[in-house]
mmCIF file of C-alpha atoms and ligand atoms in Angstrom:
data_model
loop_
_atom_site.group_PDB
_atom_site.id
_atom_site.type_symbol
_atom_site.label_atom_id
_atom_site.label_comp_id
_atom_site.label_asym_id
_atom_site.label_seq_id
_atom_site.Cartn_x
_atom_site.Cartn_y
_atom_site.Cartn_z
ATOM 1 C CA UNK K 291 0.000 0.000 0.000
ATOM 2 C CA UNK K 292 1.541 3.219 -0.975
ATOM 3 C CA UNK K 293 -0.751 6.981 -0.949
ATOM 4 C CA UNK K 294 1.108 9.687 -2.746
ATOM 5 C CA UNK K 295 -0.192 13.035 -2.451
ATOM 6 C CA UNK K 296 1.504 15.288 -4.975
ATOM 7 C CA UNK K 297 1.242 19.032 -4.586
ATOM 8 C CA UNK K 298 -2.168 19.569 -4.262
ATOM 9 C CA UNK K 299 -4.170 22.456 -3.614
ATOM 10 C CA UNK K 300 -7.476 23.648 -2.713
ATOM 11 C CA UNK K 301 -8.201 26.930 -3.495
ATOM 12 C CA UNK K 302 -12.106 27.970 -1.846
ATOM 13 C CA UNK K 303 -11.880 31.103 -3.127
ATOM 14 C CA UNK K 304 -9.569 33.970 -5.106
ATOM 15 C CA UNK K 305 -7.784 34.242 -2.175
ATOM 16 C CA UNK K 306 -8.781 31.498 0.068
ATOM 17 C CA UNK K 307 -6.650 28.165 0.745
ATOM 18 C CA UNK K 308 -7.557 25.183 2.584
ATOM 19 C CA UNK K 309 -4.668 23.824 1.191
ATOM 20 C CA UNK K 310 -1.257 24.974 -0.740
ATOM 21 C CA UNK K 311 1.423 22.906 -2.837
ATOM 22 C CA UNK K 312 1.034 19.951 -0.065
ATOM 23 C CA UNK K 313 2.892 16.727 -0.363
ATOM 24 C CA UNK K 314 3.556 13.559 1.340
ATOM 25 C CA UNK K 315 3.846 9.754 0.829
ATOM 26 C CA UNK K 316 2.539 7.167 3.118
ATOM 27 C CA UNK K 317 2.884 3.778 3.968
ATOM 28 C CA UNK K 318 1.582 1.060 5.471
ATOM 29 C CA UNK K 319 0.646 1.535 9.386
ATOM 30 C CA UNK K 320 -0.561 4.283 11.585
ATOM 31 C CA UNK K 321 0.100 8.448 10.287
ATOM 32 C CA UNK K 322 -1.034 11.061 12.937
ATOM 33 C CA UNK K 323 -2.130 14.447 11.150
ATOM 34 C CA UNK K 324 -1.663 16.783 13.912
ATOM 35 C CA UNK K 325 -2.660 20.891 13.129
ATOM 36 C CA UNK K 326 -4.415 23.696 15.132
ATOM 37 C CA UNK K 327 -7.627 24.732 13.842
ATOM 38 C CA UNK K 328 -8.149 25.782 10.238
ATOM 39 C CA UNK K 329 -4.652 24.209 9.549
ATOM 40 C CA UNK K 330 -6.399 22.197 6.423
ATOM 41 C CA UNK K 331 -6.527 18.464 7.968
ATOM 42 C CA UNK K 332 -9.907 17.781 6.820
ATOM 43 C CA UNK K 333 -9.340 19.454 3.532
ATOM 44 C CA UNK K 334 -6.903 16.920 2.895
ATOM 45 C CA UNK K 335 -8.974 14.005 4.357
ATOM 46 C CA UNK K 336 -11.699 14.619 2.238
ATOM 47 C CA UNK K 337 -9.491 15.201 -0.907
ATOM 48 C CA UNK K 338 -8.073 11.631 0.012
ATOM 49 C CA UNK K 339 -11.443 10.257 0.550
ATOM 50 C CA UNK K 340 -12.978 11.512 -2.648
ATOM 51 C CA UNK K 341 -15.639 13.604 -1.112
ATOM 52 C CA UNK K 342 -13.649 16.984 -2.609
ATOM 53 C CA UNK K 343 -11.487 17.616 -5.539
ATOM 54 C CA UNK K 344 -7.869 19.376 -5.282
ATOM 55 C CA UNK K 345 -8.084 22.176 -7.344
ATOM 56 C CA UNK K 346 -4.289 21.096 -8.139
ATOM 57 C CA UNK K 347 -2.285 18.001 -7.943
ATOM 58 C CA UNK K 348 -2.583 14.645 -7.773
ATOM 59 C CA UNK K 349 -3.168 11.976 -5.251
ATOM 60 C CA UNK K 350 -1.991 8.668 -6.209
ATOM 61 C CA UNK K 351 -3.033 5.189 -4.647
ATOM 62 C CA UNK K 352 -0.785 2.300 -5.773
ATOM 63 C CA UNK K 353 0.069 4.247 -9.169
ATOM 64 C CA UNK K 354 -3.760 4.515 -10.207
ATOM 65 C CA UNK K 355 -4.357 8.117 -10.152
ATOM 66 C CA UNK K 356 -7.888 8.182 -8.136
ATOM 67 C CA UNK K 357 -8.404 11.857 -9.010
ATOM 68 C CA UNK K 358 -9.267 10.744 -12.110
ATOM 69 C CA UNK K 359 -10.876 7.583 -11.191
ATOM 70 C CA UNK K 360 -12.398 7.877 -7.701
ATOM 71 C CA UNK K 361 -13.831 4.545 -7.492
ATOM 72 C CA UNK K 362 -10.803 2.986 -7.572
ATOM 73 C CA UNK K 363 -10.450 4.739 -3.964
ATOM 74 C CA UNK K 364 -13.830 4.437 -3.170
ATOM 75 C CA UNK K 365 -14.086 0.476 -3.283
ATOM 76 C CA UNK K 366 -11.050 0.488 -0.560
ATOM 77 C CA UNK K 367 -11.582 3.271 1.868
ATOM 78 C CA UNK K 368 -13.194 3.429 5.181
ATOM 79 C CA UNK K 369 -14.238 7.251 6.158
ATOM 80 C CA UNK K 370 -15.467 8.813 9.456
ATOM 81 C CA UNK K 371 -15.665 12.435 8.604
ATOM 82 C CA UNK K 372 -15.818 15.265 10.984
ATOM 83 C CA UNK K 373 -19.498 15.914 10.917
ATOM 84 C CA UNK K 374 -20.827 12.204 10.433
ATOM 85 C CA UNK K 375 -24.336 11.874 10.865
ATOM 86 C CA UNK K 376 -26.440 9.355 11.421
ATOM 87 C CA UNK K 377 -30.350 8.451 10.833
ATOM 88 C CA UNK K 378 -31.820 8.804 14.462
ATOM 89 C CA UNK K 379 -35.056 6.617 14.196
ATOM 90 C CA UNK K 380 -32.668 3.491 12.761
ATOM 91 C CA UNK K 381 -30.933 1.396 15.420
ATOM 92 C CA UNK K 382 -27.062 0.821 14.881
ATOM 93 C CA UNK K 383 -27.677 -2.485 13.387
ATOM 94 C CA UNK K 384 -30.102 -1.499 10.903
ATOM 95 C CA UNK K 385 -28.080 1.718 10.124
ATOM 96 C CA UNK K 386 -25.072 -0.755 9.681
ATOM 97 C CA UNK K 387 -26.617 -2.432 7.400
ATOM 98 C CA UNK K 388 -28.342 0.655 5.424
ATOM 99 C CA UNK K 389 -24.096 1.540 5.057
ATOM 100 C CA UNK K 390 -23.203 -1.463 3.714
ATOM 101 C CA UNK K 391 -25.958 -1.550 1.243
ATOM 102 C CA UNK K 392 -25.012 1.550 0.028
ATOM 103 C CA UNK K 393 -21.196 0.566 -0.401
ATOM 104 C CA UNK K 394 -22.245 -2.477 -1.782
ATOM 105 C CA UNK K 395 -21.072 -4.644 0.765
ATOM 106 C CA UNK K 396 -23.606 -7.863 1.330
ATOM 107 C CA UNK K 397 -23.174 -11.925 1.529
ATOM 108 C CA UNK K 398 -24.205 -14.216 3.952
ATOM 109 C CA UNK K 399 -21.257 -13.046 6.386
ATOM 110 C CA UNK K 400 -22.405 -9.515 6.660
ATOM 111 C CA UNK K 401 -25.342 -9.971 9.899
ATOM 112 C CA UNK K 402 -22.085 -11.713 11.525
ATOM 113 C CA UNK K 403 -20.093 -8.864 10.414
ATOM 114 C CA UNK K 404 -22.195 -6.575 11.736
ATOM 115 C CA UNK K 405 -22.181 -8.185 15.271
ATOM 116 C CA UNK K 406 -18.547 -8.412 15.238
ATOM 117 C CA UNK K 407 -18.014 -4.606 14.584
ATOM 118 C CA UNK K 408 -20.436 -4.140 17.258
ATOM 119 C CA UNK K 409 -19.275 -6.257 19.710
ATOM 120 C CA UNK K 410 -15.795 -4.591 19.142
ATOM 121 C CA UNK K 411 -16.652 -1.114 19.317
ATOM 122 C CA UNK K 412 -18.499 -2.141 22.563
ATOM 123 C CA UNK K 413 -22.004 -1.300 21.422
ATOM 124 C CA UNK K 414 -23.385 -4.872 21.816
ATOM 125 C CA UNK K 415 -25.944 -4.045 24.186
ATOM 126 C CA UNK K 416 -27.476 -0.798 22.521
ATOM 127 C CA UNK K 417 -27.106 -2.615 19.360
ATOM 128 C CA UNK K 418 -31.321 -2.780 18.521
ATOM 129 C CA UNK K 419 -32.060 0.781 20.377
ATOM 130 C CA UNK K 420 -32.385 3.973 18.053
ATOM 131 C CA UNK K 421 -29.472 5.305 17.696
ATOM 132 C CA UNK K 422 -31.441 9.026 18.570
ATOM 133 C CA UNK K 423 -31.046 7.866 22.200
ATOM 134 C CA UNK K 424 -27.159 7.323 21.908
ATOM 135 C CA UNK K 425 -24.380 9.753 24.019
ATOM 136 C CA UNK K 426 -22.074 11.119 21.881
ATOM 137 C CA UNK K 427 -19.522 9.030 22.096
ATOM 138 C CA UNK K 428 -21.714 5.732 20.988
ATOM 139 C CA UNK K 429 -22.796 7.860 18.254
ATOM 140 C CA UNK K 430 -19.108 8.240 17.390
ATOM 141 C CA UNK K 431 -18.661 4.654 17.816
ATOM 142 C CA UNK K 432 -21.111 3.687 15.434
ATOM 143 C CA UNK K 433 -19.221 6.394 13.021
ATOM 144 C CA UNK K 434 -16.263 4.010 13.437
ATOM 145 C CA UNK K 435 -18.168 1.089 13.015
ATOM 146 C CA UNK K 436 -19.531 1.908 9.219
ATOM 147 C CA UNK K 437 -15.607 2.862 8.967
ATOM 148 C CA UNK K 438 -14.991 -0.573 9.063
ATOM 149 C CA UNK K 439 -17.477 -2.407 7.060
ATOM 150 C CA UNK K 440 -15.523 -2.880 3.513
ATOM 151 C CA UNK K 441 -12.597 -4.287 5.536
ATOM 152 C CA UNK K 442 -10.917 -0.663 3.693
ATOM 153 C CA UNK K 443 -7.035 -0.716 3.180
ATOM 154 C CA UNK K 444 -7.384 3.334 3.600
ATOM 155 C CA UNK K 445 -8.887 3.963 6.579
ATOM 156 C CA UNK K 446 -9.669 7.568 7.333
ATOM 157 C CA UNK K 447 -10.648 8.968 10.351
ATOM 158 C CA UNK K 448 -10.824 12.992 10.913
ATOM 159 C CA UNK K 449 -11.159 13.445 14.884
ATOM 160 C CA UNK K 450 -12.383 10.005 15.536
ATOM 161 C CA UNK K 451 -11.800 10.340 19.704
ATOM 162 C CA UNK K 452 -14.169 13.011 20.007
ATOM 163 C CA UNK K 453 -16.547 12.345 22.524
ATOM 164 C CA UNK K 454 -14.572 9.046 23.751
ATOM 165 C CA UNK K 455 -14.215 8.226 27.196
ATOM 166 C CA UNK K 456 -10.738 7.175 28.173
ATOM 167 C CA UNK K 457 -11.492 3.523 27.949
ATOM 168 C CA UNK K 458 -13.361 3.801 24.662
ATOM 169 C CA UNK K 459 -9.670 5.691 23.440
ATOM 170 C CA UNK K 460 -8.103 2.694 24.572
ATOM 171 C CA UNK K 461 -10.115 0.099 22.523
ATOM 172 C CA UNK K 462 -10.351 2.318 19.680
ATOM 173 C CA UNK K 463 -6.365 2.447 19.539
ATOM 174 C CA UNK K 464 -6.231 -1.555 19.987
ATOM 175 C CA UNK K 465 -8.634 -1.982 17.338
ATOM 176 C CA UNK K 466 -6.934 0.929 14.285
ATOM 177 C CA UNK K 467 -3.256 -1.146 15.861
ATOM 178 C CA UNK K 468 -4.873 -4.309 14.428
ATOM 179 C CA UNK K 469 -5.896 -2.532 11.530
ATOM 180 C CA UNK K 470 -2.830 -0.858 10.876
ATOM 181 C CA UNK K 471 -0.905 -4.146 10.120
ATOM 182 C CA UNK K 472 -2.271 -4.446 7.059
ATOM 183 C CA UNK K 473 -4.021 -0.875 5.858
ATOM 184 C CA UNK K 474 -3.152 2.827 5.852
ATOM 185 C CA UNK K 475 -4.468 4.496 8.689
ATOM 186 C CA UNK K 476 -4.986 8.362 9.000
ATOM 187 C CA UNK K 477 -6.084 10.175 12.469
ATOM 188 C CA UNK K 478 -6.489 13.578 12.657
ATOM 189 C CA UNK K 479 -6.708 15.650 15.542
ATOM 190 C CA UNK K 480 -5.406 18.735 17.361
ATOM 191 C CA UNK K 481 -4.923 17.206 20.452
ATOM 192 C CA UNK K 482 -1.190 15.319 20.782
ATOM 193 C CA UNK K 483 -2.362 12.768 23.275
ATOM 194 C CA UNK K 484 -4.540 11.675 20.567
ATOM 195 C CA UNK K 485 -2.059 10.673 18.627
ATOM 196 C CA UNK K 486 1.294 10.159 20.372
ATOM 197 C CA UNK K 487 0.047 6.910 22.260
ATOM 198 C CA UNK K 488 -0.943 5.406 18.859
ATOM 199 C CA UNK K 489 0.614 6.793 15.391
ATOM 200 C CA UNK K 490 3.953 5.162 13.742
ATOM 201 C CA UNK K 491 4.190 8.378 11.750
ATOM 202 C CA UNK K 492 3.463 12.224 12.511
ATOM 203 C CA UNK K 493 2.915 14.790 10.074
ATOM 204 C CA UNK K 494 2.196 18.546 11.764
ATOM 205 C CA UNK K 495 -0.146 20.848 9.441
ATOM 206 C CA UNK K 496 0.043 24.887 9.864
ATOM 207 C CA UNK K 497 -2.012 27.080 7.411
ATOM 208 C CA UNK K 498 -2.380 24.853 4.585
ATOM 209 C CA UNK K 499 1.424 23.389 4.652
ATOM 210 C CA UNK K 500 3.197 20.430 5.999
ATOM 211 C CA UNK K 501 5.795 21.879 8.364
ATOM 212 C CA UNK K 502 7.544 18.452 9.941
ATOM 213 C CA UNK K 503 6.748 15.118 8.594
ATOM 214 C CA UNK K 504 8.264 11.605 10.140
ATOM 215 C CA UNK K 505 9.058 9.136 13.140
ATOM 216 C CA UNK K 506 7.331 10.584 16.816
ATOM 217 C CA UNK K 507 11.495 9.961 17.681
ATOM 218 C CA UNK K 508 12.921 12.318 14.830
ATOM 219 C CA UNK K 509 10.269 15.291 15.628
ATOM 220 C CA UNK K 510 11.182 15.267 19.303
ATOM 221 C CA UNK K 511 14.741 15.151 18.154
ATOM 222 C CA UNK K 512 14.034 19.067 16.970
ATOM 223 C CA UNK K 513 13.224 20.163 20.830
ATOM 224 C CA UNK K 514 15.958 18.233 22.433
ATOM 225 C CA UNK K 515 18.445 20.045 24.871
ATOM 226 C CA UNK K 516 15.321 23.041 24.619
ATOM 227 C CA UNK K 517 12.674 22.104 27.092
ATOM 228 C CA UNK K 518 12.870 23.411 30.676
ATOM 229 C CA UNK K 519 11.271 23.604 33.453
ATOM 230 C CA UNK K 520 11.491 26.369 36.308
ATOM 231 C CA UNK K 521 9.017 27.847 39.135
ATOM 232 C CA UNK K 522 7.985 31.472 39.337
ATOM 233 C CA UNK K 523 6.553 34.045 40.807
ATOM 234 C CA UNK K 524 2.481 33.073 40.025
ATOM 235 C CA UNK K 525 2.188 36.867 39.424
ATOM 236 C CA UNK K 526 4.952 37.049 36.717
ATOM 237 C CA UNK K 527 3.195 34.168 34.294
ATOM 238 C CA UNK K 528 2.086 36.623 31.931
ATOM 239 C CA UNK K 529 5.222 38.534 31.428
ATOM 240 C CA UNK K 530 6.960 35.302 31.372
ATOM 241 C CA UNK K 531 4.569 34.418 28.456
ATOM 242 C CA UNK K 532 5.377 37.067 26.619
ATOM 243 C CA UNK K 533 9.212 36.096 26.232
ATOM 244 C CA UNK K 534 9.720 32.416 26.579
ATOM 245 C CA UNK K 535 7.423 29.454 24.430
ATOM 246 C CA UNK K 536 5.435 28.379 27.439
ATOM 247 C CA UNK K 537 3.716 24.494 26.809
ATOM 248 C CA UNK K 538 2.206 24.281 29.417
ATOM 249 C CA UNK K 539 1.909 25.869 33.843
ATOM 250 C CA UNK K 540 0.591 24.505 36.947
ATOM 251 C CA UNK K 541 -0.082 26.726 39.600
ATOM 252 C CA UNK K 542 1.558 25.603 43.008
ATOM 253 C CA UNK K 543 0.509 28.040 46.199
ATOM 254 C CA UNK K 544 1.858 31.448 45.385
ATOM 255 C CA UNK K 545 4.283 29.964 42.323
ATOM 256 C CA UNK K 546 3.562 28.622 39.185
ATOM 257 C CA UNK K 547 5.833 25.812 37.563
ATOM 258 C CA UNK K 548 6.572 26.219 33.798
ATOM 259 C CA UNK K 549 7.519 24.203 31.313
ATOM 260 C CA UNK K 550 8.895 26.023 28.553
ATOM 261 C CA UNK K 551 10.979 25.784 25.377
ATOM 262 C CA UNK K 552 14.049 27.874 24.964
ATOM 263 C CA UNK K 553 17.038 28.043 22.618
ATOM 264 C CA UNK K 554 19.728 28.964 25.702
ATOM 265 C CA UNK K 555 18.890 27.091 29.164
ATOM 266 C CA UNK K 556 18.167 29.793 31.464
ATOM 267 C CA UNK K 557 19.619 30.642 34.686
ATOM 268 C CA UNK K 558 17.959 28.089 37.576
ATOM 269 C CA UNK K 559 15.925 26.256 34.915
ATOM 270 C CA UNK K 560 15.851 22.111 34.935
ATOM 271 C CA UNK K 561 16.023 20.241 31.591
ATOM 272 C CA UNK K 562 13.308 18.108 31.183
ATOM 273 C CA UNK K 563 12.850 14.598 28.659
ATOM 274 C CA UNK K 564 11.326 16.212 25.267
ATOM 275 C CA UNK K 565 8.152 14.916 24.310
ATOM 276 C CA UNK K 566 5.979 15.476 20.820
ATOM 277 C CA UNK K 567 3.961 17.793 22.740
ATOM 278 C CA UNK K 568 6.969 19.940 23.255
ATOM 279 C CA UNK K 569 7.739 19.216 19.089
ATOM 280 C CA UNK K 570 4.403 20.394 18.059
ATOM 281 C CA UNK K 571 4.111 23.461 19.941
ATOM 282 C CA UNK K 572 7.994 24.360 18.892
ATOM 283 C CA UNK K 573 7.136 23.646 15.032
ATOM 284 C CA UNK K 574 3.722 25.552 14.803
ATOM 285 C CA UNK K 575 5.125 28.538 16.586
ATOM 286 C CA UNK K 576 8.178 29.127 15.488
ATOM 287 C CA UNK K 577 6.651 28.634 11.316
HETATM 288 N N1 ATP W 805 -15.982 24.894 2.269
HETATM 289 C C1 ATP W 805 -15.122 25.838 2.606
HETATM 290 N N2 ATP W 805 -15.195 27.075 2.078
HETATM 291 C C2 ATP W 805 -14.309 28.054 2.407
HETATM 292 N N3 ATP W 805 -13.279 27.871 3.269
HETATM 293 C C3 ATP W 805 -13.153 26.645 3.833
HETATM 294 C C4 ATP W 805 -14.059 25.577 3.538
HETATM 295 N N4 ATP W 805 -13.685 24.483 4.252
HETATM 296 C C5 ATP W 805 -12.591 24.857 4.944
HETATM 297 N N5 ATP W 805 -12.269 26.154 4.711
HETATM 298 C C6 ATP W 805 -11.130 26.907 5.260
HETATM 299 O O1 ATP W 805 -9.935 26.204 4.927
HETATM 300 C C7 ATP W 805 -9.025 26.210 6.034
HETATM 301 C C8 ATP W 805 -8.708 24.768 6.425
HETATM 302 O O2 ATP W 805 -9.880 24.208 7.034
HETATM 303 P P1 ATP W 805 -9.983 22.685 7.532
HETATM 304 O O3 ATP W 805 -11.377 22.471 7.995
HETATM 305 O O4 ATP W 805 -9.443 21.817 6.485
HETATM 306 O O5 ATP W 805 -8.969 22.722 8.771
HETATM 307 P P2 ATP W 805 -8.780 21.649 9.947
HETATM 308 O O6 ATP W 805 -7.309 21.522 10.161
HETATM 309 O O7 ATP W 805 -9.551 20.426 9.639
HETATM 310 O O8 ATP W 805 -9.406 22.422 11.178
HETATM 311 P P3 ATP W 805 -10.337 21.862 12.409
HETATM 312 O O9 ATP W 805 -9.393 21.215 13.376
HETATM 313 O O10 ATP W 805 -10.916 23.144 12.940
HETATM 314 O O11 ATP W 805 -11.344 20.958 11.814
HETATM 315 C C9 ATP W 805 -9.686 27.017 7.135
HETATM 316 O O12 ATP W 805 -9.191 28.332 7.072
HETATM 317 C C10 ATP W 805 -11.164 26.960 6.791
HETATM 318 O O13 ATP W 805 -11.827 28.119 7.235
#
């Protein structure tokens, strides 16, 4: 398996990019698409899934060119987009198997498929209630679940832990580690302990543009010998703020302990173990 995205755009408007001259190629096993908000991650999720169109560029699965020919995508991806919806009144085994009707999966294994994905994505029990009466996070589950039914080799999922309790995060990053040993797997998200627990790979998004791209080891490499940590006045956080790359404070009686990035290690400052928290705040605010 082998996705090539090569320099694509999407251009919403005259002077409006979602996304600008982007490529990347990706392999086999788990990539982590890490960007603030508005940095283009579903732009390119949806140009992968064949939902949108670049405007430029090509994206290339296994040398068939599936801007051109989107079914050649379409018969081997799995898709949870941002904003999936679901039919209220239908329970999640019916809705399952509206999905796979309309991806034209069927057979005789598909009512045991169907109660496999369920039973793995824990919604066994709620399995013939409508899914109107779901939390969130089941809801989400279910999203997963039509993910899954094609048995994709692309499997694309934009935010997928939204609304998942720890424990549901943990079975959901068993399950896309099972996956992953024989499919491309995509997770986007904003939040790094989304991803660091689970991806192989890390790309960070800024803006439109790919600004690090590779092993969780090699981005972390960037912030090593540059993360400290040091306790201050609680009344000084602000000013501190303004002049050192703070990642994160905890306020401790009248101090406040900071851990911070800098280029020189400051005067009564610790050095602490870089982590790809520390990475991802370095590369999207210093690009
Ligand atoms: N349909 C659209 N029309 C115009 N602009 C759009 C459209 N969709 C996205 N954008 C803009 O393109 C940029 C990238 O948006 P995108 O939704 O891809 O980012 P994202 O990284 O997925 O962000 P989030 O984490 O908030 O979902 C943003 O500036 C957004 O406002």
């Amino acid at each position: 398996m082998r996705l090539d995205i090569q320099n694509v755009s999407k251009k919403y408007s005259a002077t409006k990019y979602g996304l600008k001259d982007f490529s990347i190629g990706i392999d086999k096993g788990i990539l982590g698409l890490l960007g603030p908000n508005g940095a283009g991650k579903s732009t390119l999720l949806k140009m992968i899934a064949t939902v949108s169109k670049p405007s430029d560029g090509q994206i290339i699965l296994n040398k068939n060119n599936v801007v051109k020919d989107p079914n050649y995508m379409r018969k081997q991806i799995g898709f949870l987009p941002q904003d999936f919806g679901v039919y209220p009144n239908l329970n999640a085994f019916e809705f399952l198997k509206y999905i796979a009707a309309m991806k034209g999966v069927g057979g005789k294994q598909l009512n045991s498929k169907i109660t496999q994905l369920l039973e793995g994505l824990n919604l066994t029990d709620a399995a013939h209630k409508p899914i109107g009466s779901y939390s969130g996070g089941m809801k989400q589950r279910v999203g997963i679940a039509q993910a899954l039914l094609n048995d994709p080799k692309v499997l694309i999922f934009d935010e997928p832990t939204v609304g998942l309790d720890p424990e549901e995060r943990m079975r959901f990053r068993d399950l896309i580690h099972q996956l992953a040993n024989d499919a491309i797997v995509i997770l986007s998200s904003h939040i790094v302990s989304d991803i660091d627990t689970v991806a192989d790979k890390v790309a960070i998004m800024k803006n439109g543009n790919l600004l690090a791209y590779g092993d969780q080891e090699e981005l972390i490499d960037k912030v090593k010998g540059k993360v400290f940590e040091t306790k201050i006045d609680k009344n000084t956080l602000h000013e501190f703020k303004q002049n050192h790359l703070v990642v994160h404070s905890l306020l401790k009686g009248k101090s406040t302990i900071v851990r911070f990035i800098s280029s020189q290690k400051p005067n009564g400052a610790l050095a602490q173990q870089p982590t790809l928290e520390d990475a991802y705040l370095y590369t999207t605010k210093t690009s």
